[in-house]
JSON list of C-alpha atoms in Angstrom, two decimals:
[
{"chain": "H", "resi": 1, "resn": "UNK", "atom": "CA", "xyz": [-36.10, 36.44, -22.80]},
{"chain": "H", "resi": 2, "resn": "UNK", "atom": "CA", "xyz": [-34.79, 33.97, -25.38]},
{"chain": "H", "resi": 3, "resn": "UNK", "atom": "CA", "xyz": [-31.22, 33.82, -24.12]},
{"chain": "H", "resi": 4, "resn": "UNK", "atom": "CA", "xyz": [-29.98, 30.83, -22.19]},
{"chain": "H", "resi": 5, "resn": "UNK", "atom": "CA", "xyz": [-28.38, 31.43, -18.81]},
{"chain": "H", "resi": 6, "resn": "UNK", "atom": "CA", "xyz": [-25.00, 30.64, -20.34]},
{"chain": "H", "resi": 7, "resn": "UNK", "atom": "CA", "xyz": [-25.53, 33.32, -23.01]},
{"chain": "H", "resi": 8, "resn": "UNK", "atom": "CA", "xyz": [-26.70, 35.82, -20.38]},
{"chain": "H", "resi": 9, "resn": "UNK", "atom": "CA", "xyz": [-23.64, 35.16, -18.20]},
{"chain": "H", "resi": 10, "resn": "UNK", "atom": "CA", "xyz": [-21.29, 35.53, -21.19]},
{"chain": "H", "resi": 11, "resn": "UNK", "atom": "CA", "xyz": [-22.99, 38.76, -22.22]},
{"chain": "H", "resi": 12, "resn": "UNK", "atom": "CA", "xyz": [-22.70, 40.08, -18.66]},
{"chain": "H", "resi": 13, "resn": "UNK", "atom": "CA", "xyz": [-18.99, 39.22, -18.54]},
{"chain": "H", "resi": 14, "resn": "UNK", "atom": "CA", "xyz": [-18.38, 40.98, -21.87]},
{"chain": "H", "resi": 15, "resn": "UNK", "atom": "CA", "xyz": [-20.38, 44.09, -20.96]},
{"chain": "H", "resi": 16, "resn": "UNK", "atom": "CA", "xyz": [-19.81, 44.44, -17.21]},
{"chain": "H", "resi": 17, "resn": "UNK", "atom": "CA", "xyz": [-16.43, 42.81, -16.65]},
{"chain": "H", "resi": 18, "resn": "UNK", "atom": "CA", "xyz": [-17.20, 40.43, -13.79]},
{"chain": "H", "resi": 19, "resn": "UNK", "atom": "CA", "xyz": [-19.99, 38.48, -12.15]},
{"chain": "H", "resi": 20, "resn": "UNK", "atom": "CA", "xyz": [-20.65, 36.83, -8.78]},
{"chain": "H", "resi": 21, "resn": "UNK", "atom": "CA", "xyz": [-23.21, 34.26, -7.68]},
{"chain": "H", "resi": 22, "resn": "UNK", "atom": "CA", "xyz": [-25.28, 36.99, -6.00]},
{"chain": "H", "resi": 23, "resn": "UNK", "atom": "CA", "xyz": [-25.46, 39.06, -9.20]},
{"chain": "H", "resi": 24, "resn": "UNK", "atom": "CA", "xyz": [-26.24, 35.99, -11.34]},
{"chain": "H", "resi": 25, "resn": "UNK", "atom": "CA", "xyz": [-29.01, 34.93, -8.98]},
{"chain": "H", "resi": 26, "resn": "UNK", "atom": "CA", "xyz": [-30.63, 38.37, -8.67]},
{"chain": "H", "resi": 27, "resn": "UNK", "atom": "CA", "xyz": [-30.39, 39.45, -12.31]},
{"chain": "H", "resi": 28, "resn": "UNK", "atom": "CA", "xyz": [-30.73, 36.19, -14.23]},
{"chain": "H", "resi": 29, "resn": "UNK", "atom": "CA", "xyz": [-32.22, 33.70, -11.74]},
{"chain": "H", "resi": 30, "resn": "UNK", "atom": "CA", "xyz": [-29.09, 31.64, -12.36]},
{"chain": "H", "resi": 31, "resn": "UNK", "atom": "CA", "xyz": [-28.60, 29.51, -9.25]},
{"chain": "H", "resi": 32, "resn": "UNK", "atom": "CA", "xyz": [-25.66, 27.46, -10.62]},
{"chain": "H", "resi": 33, "resn": "UNK", "atom": "CA", "xyz": [-23.22, 30.10, -11.84]},
{"chain": "H", "resi": 34, "resn": "UNK", "atom": "CA", "xyz": [-20.18, 27.84, -11.35]},
{"chain": "H", "resi": 35, "resn": "UNK", "atom": "CA", "xyz": [-21.71, 25.31, -13.76]},
{"chain": "H", "resi": 36, "resn": "UNK", "atom": "CA", "xyz": [-22.41, 28.02, -16.36]},
{"chain": "H", "resi": 37, "resn": "UNK", "atom": "CA", "xyz": [-18.78, 29.17, -15.98]},
{"chain": "H", "resi": 38, "resn": "UNK", "atom": "CA", "xyz": [-17.57, 25.58, -16.52]},
{"chain": "H", "resi": 39, "resn": "UNK", "atom": "CA", "xyz": [-19.70, 25.36, -19.67]},
{"chain": "H", "resi": 40, "resn": "UNK", "atom": "CA", "xyz": [-18.21, 28.59, -21.00]},
{"chain": "H", "resi": 41, "resn": "UNK", "atom": "CA", "xyz": [-14.71, 27.31, -20.27]},
{"chain": "H", "resi": 42, "resn": "UNK", "atom": "CA", "xyz": [-15.47, 24.04, -22.09]},
{"chain": "H", "resi": 43, "resn": "UNK", "atom": "CA", "xyz": [-16.57, 26.20, -25.04]},
{"chain": "H", "resi": 44, "resn": "UNK", "atom": "CA", "xyz": [-13.08, 27.73, -25.10]},
{"chain": "H", "resi": 45, "resn": "UNK", "atom": "CA", "xyz": [-13.54, 30.95, -23.10]},
{"chain": "H", "resi": 46, "resn": "UNK", "atom": "CA", "xyz": [-10.77, 31.85, -20.64]},
{"chain": "H", "resi": 47, "resn": "UNK", "atom": "CA", "xyz": [-12.27, 32.97, -17.34]},
{"chain": "H", "resi": 48, "resn": "UNK", "atom": "CA", "xyz": [-10.47, 34.26, -14.26]},
{"chain": "H", "resi": 49, "resn": "UNK", "atom": "CA", "xyz": [-11.67, 33.05, -10.83]},
{"chain": "H", "resi": 50, "resn": "UNK", "atom": "CA", "xyz": [-10.88, 35.38, -7.90]},
{"chain": "H", "resi": 51, "resn": "UNK", "atom": "CA", "xyz": [-11.78, 34.60, -4.28]},
{"chain": "H", "resi": 52, "resn": "UNK", "atom": "CA", "xyz": [-12.86, 37.67, -2.35]},
{"chain": "H", "resi": 53, "resn": "UNK", "atom": "CA", "xyz": [-13.39, 37.87, 1.42]},
{"chain": "H", "resi": 54, "resn": "UNK", "atom": "CA", "xyz": [-15.51, 40.67, 2.83]},
{"chain": "H", "resi": 55, "resn": "UNK", "atom": "CA", "xyz": [-17.02, 40.87, 6.30]},
{"chain": "H", "resi": 56, "resn": "UNK", "atom": "CA", "xyz": [-15.95, 37.32, 7.01]},
{"chain": "H", "resi": 57, "resn": "UNK", "atom": "CA", "xyz": [-17.61, 35.86, 3.92]},
{"chain": "H", "resi": 58, "resn": "UNK", "atom": "CA", "xyz": [-15.75, 34.48, 0.94]},
{"chain": "H", "resi": 59, "resn": "UNK", "atom": "CA", "xyz": [-17.16, 34.37, -2.58]},
{"chain": "H", "resi": 60, "resn": "UNK", "atom": "CA", "xyz": [-15.82, 34.08, -6.11]},
{"chain": "H", "resi": 61, "resn": "UNK", "atom": "CA", "xyz": [-15.87, 36.77, -8.76]},
{"chain": "H", "resi": 62, "resn": "UNK", "atom": "CA", "xyz": [-15.48, 35.61, -12.35]},
{"chain": "H", "resi": 63, "resn": "UNK", "atom": "CA", "xyz": [-14.11, 37.76, -15.16]},
{"chain": "H", "resi": 64, "resn": "UNK", "atom": "CA", "xyz": [-13.54, 37.10, -18.83]},
{"chain": "H", "resi": 65, "resn": "UNK", "atom": "CA", "xyz": [-9.91, 36.96, -19.88]},
{"chain": "H", "resi": 66, "resn": "UNK", "atom": "CA", "xyz": [-10.73, 36.37, -23.53]},
{"chain": "H", "resi": 67, "resn": "UNK", "atom": "CA", "xyz": [-13.41, 34.75, -25.59]},
{"chain": "H", "resi": 68, "resn": "UNK", "atom": "CA", "xyz": [-13.48, 32.72, -28.74]},
{"chain": "H", "resi": 69, "resn": "UNK", "atom": "CA", "xyz": [-13.46, 34.74, -31.90]},
{"chain": "H", "resi": 70, "resn": "UNK", "atom": "CA", "xyz": [-15.75, 33.77, -34.74]},
{"chain": "H", "resi": 71, "resn": "UNK", "atom": "CA", "xyz": [-13.85, 31.83, -37.36]},
{"chain": "H", "resi": 72, "resn": "UNK", "atom": "CA", "xyz": [-13.37, 33.50, -40.71]},
{"chain": "H", "resi": 73, "resn": "UNK", "atom": "CA", "xyz": [-15.51, 31.92, -43.39]}
]
C-alpha cells in the first residue's frame, strides 16, 4: 500500500466516521494514532476527541468534524 499512515487515518475518518487506537493498530499497523491525529490537526483538519469508558477501560475515539477543502485554482 502506497498510502502513509496519516493518509490512511484520514481516509478512515472520512469513510467510517471515527477511529480508535485499537482499530488503527489492527487495520493499519498504526501504533501512534494520537500523533497521526496531531499531524492532521496541524494540516488544518478539525477532529473531535471523545473519551469513552467501557468495562472499566477508557479510550479515545476520534472523528472528523471537517477537513480542508482543495483550493480553487
